[in-house]
XYZ file of N, CA and C in Angstrom:
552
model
N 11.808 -11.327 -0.636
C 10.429 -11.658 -0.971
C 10.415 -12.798 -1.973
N 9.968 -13.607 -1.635
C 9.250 -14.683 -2.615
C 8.734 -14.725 -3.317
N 8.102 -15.134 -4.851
C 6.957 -14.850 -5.534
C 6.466 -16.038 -6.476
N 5.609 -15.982 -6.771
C 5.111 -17.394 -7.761
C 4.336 -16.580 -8.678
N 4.513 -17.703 -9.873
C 4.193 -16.768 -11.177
C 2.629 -16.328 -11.218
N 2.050 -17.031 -10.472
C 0.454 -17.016 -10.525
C 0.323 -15.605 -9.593
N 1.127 -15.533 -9.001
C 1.112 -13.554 -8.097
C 1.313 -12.839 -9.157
N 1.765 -12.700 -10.256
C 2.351 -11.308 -11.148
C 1.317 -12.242 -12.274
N 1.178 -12.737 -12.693
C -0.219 -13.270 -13.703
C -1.273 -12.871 -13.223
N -2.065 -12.907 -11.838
C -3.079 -12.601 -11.203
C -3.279 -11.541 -11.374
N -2.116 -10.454 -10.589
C -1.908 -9.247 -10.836
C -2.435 -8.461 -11.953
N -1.155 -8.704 -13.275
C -1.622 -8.517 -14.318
C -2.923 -8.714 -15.221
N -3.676 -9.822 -15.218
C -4.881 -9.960 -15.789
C -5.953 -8.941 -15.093
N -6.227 -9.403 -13.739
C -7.192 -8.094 -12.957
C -6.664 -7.152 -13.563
N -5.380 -6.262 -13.801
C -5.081 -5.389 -14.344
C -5.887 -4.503 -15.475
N -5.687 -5.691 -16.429
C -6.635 -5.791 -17.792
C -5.602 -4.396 -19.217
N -6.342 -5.090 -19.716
C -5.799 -4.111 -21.266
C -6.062 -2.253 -21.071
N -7.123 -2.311 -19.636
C -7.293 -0.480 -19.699
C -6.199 -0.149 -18.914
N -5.476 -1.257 -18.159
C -4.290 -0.511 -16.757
C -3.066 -0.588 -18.067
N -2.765 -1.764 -18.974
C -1.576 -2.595 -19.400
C -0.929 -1.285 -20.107
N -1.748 -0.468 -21.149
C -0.920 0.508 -21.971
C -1.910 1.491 -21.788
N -1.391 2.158 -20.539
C -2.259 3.534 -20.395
C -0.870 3.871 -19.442
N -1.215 5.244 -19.333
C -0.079 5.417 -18.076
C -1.001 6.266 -17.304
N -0.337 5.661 -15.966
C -1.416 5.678 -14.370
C -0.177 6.086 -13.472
N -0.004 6.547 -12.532
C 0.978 7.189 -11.778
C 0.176 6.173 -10.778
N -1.193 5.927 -10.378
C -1.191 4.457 -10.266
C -0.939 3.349 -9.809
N -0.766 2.833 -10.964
C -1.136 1.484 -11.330
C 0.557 1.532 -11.464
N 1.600 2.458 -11.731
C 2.814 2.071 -11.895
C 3.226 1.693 -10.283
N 2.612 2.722 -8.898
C 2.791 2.930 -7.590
C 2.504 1.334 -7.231
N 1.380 1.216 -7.741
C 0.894 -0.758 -7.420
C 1.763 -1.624 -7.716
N 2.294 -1.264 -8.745
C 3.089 -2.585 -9.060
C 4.725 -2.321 -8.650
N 5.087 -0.561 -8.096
C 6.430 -0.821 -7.381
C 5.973 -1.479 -5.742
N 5.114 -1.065 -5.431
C 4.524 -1.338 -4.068
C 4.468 -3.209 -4.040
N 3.747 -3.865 -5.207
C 3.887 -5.299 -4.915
C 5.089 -6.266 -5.497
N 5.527 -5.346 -6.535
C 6.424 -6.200 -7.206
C 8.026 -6.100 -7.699
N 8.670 -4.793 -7.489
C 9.826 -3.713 -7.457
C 10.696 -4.770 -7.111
N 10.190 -5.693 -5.742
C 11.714 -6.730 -5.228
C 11.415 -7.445 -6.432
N 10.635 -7.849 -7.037
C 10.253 -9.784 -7.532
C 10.878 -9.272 -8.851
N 10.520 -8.383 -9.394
C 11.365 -7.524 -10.388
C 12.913 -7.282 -10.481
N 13.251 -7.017 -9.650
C 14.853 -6.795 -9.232
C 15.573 -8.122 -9.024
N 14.760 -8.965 -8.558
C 15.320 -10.754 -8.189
C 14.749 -11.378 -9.470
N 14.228 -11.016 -10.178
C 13.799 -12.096 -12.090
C 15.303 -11.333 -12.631
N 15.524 -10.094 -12.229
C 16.847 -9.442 -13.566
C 18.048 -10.321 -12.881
N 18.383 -10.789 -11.628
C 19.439 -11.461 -11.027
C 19.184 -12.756 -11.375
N 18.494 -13.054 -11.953
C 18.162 -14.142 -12.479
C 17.465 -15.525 -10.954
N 17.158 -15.209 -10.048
C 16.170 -15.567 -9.065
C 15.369 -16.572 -9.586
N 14.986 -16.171 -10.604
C 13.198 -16.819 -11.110
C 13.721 -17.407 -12.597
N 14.737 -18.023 -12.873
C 14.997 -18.076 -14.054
C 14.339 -19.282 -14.110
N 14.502 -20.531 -13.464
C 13.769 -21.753 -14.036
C 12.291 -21.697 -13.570
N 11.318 -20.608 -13.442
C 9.875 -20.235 -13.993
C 9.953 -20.838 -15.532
N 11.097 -20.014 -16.453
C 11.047 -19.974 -17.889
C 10.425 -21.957 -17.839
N 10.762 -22.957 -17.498
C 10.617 -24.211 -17.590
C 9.026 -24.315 -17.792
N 8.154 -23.705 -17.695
C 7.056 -23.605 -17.915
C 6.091 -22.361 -18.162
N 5.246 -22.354 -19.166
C 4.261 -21.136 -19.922
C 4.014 -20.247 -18.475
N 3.257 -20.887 -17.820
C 2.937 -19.257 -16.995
C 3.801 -18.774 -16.506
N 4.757 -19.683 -15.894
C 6.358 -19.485 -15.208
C 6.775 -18.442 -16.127
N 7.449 -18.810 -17.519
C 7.743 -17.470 -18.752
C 6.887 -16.544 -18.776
N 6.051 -16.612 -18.799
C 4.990 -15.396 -19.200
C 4.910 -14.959 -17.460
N 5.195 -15.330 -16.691
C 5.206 -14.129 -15.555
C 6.827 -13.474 -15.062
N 7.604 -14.211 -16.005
C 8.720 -13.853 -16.284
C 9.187 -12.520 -16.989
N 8.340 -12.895 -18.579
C 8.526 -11.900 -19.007
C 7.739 -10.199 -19.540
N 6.744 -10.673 -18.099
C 5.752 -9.474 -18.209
C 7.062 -8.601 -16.622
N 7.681 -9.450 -15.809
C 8.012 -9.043 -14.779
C 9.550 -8.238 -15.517
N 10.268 -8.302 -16.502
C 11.240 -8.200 -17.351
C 11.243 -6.667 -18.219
N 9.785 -7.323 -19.255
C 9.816 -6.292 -20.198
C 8.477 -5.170 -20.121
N 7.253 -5.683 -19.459
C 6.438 -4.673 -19.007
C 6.474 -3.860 -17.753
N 6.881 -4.322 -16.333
C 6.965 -4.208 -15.087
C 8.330 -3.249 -15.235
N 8.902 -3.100 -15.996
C 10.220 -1.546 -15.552
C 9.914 -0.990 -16.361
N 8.679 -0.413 -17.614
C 8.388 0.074 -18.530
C 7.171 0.988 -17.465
N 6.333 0.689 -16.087
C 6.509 1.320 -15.326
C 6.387 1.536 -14.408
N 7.609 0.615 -13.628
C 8.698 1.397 -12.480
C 9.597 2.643 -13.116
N 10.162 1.901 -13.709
C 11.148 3.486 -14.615
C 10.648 4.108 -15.491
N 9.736 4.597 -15.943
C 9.232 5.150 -16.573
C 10.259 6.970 -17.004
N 10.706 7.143 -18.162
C 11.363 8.186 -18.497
C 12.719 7.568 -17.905
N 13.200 6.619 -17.687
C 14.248 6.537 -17.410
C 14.684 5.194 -18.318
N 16.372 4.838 -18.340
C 16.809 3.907 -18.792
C 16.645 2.561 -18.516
N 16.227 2.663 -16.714
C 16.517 1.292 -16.499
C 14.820 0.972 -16.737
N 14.401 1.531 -17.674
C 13.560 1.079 -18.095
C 12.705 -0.253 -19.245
N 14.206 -0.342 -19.784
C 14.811 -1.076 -20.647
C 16.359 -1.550 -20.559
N 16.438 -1.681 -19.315
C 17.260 -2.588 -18.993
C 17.517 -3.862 -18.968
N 16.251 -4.550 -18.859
C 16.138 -5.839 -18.665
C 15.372 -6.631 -20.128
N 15.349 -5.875 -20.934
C 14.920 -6.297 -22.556
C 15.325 -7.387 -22.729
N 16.648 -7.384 -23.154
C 17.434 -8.149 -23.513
C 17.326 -9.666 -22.780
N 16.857 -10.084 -21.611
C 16.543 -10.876 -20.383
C 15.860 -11.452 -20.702
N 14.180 -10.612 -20.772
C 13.079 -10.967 -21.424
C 12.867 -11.349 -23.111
N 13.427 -11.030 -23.503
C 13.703 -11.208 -25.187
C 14.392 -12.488 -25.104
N 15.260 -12.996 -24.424
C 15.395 -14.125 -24.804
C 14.631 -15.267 -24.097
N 14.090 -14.701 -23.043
C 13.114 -15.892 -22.532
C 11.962 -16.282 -23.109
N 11.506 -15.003 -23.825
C 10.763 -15.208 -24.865
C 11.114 -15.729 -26.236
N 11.956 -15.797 -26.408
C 12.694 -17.029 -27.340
C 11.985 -18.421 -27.172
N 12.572 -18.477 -26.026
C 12.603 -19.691 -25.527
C 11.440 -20.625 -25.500
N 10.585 -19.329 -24.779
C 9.411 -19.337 -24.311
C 8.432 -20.356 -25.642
N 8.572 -19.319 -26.672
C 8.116 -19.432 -28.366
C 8.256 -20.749 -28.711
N 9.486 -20.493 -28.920
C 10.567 -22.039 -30.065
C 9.825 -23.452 -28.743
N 9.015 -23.120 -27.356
C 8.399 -24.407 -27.075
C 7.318 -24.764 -27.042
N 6.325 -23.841 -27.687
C 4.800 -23.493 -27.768
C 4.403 -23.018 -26.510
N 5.380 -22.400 -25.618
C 4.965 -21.362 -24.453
C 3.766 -20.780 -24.724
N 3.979 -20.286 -25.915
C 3.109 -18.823 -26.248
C 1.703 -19.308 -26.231
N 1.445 -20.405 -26.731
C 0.482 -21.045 -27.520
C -0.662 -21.524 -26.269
N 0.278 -21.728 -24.851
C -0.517 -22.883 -24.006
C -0.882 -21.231 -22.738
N -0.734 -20.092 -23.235
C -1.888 -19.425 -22.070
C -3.160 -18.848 -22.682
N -3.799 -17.994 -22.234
C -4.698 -17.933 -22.181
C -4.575 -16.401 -23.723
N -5.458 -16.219 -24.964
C -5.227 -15.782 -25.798
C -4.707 -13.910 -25.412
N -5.657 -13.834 -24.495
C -5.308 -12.140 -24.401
C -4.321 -12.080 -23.384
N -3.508 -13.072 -23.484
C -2.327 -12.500 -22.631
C -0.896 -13.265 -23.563
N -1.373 -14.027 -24.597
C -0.499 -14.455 -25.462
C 0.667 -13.309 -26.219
N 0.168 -12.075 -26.380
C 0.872 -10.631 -27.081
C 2.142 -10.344 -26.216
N 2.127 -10.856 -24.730
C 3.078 -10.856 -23.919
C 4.360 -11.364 -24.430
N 4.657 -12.270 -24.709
C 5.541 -13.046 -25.502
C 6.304 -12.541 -26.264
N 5.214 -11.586 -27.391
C 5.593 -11.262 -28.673
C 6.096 -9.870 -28.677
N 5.830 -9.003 -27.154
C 6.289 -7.730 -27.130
C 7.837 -7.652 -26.664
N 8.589 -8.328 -26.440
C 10.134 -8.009 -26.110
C 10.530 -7.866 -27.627
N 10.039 -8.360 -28.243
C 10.369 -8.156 -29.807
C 10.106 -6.894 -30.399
N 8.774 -6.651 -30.626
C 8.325 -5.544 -30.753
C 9.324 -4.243 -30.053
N 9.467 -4.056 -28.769
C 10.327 -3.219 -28.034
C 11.892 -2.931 -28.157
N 12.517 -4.518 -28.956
C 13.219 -4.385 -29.555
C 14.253 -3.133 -30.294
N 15.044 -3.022 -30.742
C 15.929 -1.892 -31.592
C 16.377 -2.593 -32.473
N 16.384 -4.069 -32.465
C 17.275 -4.436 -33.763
C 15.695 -5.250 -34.679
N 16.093 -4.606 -36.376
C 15.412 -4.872 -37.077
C 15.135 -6.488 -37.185
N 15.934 -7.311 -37.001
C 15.523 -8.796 -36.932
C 14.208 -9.135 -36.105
N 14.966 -8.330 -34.720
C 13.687 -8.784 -33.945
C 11.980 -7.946 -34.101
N 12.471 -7.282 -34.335
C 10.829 -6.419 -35.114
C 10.228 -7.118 -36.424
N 11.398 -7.843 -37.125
C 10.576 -8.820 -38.179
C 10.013 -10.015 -37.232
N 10.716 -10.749 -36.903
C 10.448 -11.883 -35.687
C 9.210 -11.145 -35.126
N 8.954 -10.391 -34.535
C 7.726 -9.674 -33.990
C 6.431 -9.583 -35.044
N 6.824 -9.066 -36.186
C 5.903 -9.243 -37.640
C 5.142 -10.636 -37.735
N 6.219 -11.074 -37.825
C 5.788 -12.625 -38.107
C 5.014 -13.586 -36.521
N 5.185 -12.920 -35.640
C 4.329 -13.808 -34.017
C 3.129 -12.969 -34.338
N 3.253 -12.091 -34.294
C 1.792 -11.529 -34.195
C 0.776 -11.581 -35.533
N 1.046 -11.813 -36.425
C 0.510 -12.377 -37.897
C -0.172 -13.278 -38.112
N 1.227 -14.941 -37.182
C 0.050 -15.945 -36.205
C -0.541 -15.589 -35.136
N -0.464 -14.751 -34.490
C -1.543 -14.190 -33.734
C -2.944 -14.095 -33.930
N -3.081 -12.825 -35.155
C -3.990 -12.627 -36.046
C -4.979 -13.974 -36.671
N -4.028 -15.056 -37.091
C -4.550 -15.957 -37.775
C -5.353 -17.005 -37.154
N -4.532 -16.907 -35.786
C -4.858 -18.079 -34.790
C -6.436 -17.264 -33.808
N -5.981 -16.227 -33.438
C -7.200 -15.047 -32.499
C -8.511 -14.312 -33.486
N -7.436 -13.507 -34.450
C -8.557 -12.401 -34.502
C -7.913 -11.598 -34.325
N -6.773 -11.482 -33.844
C -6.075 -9.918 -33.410
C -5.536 -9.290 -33.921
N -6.237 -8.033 -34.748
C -5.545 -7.475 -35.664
C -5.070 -6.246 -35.545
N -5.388 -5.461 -33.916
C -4.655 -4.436 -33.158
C -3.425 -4.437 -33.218
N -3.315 -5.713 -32.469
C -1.382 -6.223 -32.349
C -0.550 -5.739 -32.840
N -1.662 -6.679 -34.255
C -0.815 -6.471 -35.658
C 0.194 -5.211 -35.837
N -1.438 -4.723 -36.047
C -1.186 -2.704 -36.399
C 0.301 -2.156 -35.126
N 0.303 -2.486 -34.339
C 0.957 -1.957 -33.678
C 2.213 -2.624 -33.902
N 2.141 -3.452 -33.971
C 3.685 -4.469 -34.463
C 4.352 -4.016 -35.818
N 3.483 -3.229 -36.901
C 4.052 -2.893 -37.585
C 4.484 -1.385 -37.806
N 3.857 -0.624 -36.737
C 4.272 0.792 -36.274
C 5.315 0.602 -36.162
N 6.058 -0.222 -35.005
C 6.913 -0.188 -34.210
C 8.563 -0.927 -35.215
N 7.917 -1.317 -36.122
C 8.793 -1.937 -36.952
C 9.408 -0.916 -38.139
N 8.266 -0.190 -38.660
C 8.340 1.085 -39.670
C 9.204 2.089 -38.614
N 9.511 2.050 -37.348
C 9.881 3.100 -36.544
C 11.699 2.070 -36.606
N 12.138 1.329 -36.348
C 13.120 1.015 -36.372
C 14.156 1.032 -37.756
N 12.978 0.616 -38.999
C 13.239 0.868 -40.304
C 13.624 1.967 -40.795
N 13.064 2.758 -40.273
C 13.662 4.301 -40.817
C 14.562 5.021 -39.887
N 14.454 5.015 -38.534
C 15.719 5.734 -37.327
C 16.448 4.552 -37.003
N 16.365 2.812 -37.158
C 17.243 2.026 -36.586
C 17.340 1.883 -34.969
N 16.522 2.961 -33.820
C 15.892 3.198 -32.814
C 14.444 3.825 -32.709
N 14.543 3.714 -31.578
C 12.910 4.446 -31.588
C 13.303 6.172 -30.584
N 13.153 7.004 -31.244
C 13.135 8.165 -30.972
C 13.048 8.751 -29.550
N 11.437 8.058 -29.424
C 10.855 8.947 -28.201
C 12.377 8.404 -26.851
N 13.040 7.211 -27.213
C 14.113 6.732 -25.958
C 14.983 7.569 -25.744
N 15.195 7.942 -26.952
C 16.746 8.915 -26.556
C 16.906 9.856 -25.446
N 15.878 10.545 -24.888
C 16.501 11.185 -23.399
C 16.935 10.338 -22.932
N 16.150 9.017 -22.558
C 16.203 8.400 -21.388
C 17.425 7.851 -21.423
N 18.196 7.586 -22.649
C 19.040 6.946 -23.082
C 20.263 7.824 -22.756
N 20.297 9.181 -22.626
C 21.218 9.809 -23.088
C 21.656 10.386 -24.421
N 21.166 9.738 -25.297
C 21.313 9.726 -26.708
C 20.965 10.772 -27.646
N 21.361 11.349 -28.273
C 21.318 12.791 -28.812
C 20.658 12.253 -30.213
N 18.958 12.991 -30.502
C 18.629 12.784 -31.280
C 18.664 13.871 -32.591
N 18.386 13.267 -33.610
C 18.962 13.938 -34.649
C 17.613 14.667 -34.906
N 18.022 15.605 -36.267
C 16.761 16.749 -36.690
C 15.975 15.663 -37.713
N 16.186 14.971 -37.849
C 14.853 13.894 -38.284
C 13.949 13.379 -37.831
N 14.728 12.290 -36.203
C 13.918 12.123 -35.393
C 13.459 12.965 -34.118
N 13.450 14.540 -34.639
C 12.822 15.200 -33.678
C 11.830 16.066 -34.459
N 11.858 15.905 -36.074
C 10.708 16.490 -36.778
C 9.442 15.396 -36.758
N 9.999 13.985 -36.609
C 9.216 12.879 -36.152
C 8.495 12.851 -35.367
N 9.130 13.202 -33.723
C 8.712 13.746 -32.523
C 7.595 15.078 -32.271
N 8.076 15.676 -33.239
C 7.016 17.373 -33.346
C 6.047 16.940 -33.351
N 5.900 15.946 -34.963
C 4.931 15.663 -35.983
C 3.572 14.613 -34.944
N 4.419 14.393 -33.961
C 3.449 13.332 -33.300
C 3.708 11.723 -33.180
N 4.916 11.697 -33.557
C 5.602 10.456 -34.004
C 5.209 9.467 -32.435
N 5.591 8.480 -32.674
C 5.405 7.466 -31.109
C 5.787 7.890 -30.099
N 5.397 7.607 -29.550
C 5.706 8.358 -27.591
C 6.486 7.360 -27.002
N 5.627 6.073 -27.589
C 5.832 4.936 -26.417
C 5.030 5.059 -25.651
């Protein structure tokens, strides 16, 4: 299957902020149904010179770091392809990618960071979404950018992963978990 970035941008916007962070059994079925190959061919790197241009990246790295968050949902290879998207979003950034789409889809960019495990990149995340704030108005982001940062600061991971991970969580981050701590 073929795809152009304006198919998984299209996609996504109709989508909107009520499909993006809700979970839909769904809206996850829609997007293995249209996009599961285009997904599987961006991680083989298929679609890598998209990154050469803003919507190209940004349908890159919604296809990377949002699009297996859920296909796999409770599973690992859910975050498999982080690391992929995190640096295209580098890239993306350091060329005013971020800057040249459209504002409510600009947070795209700034979430491989956020999703992150290593504290650098959750500061790096602090600091995009701050100009976010300054440049938009968006001070949701924010809030959430710094959840997710206070969550790496104190476990060095984020909790709710560890099934999926395999990873045996400790009696801290499962009094965390009781308490109501992040789900994800």
């Amino acid at each position: 299957m073929t795809a152009r970035p304006q198919d998984v941008l299209g996609f996504w916007a109709a989508a909107g902020p009520e499909k993006w962070f809700a979970k839909s059994d769904a809206f996850d079925d829609a997007i293995r149904l249209k996009f599961e190959p285009v997904h599987l061919a961006a991680a083989r790197g298929k679609y890598d010179a998209w990154a050469a241009e803003a919507q190209g990246a940004l349908a890159l790295v919604i296809l990377l770091d949002q699009f297996p968050r859920n296909l796999y949902r409770d599973s690992g290879h859910a975050f498999a392809t982080d690391g992929k998207a995190r640096a295209i979003a580098a890239a993306a950034v350091a060329a005013g990618h971020d800057k040249a789409v459209a504002d409510e889809l600009r947070p795209f960019f700034y979430l491989p960071y956020e999703h992150s495990e290593s504290l650098a990149d959750q500061e790096t995340s602090i600091a995009l979404f701050e100009g976010l704030l300054k440049d938009t108005g968006d001070a949701d982001s924010l809030k959430w950018a710094i959840a997710h940062r206070d969550i790496i600061a104190r476990f060095g991971r984020f909790p709710h992963r560890n099934k999926a991970l395999g990873r045996s969580t400790t009696s801290a981050e499962q009094a965390f978990l009781d308490e109501g701590g992040f789900a994800g």
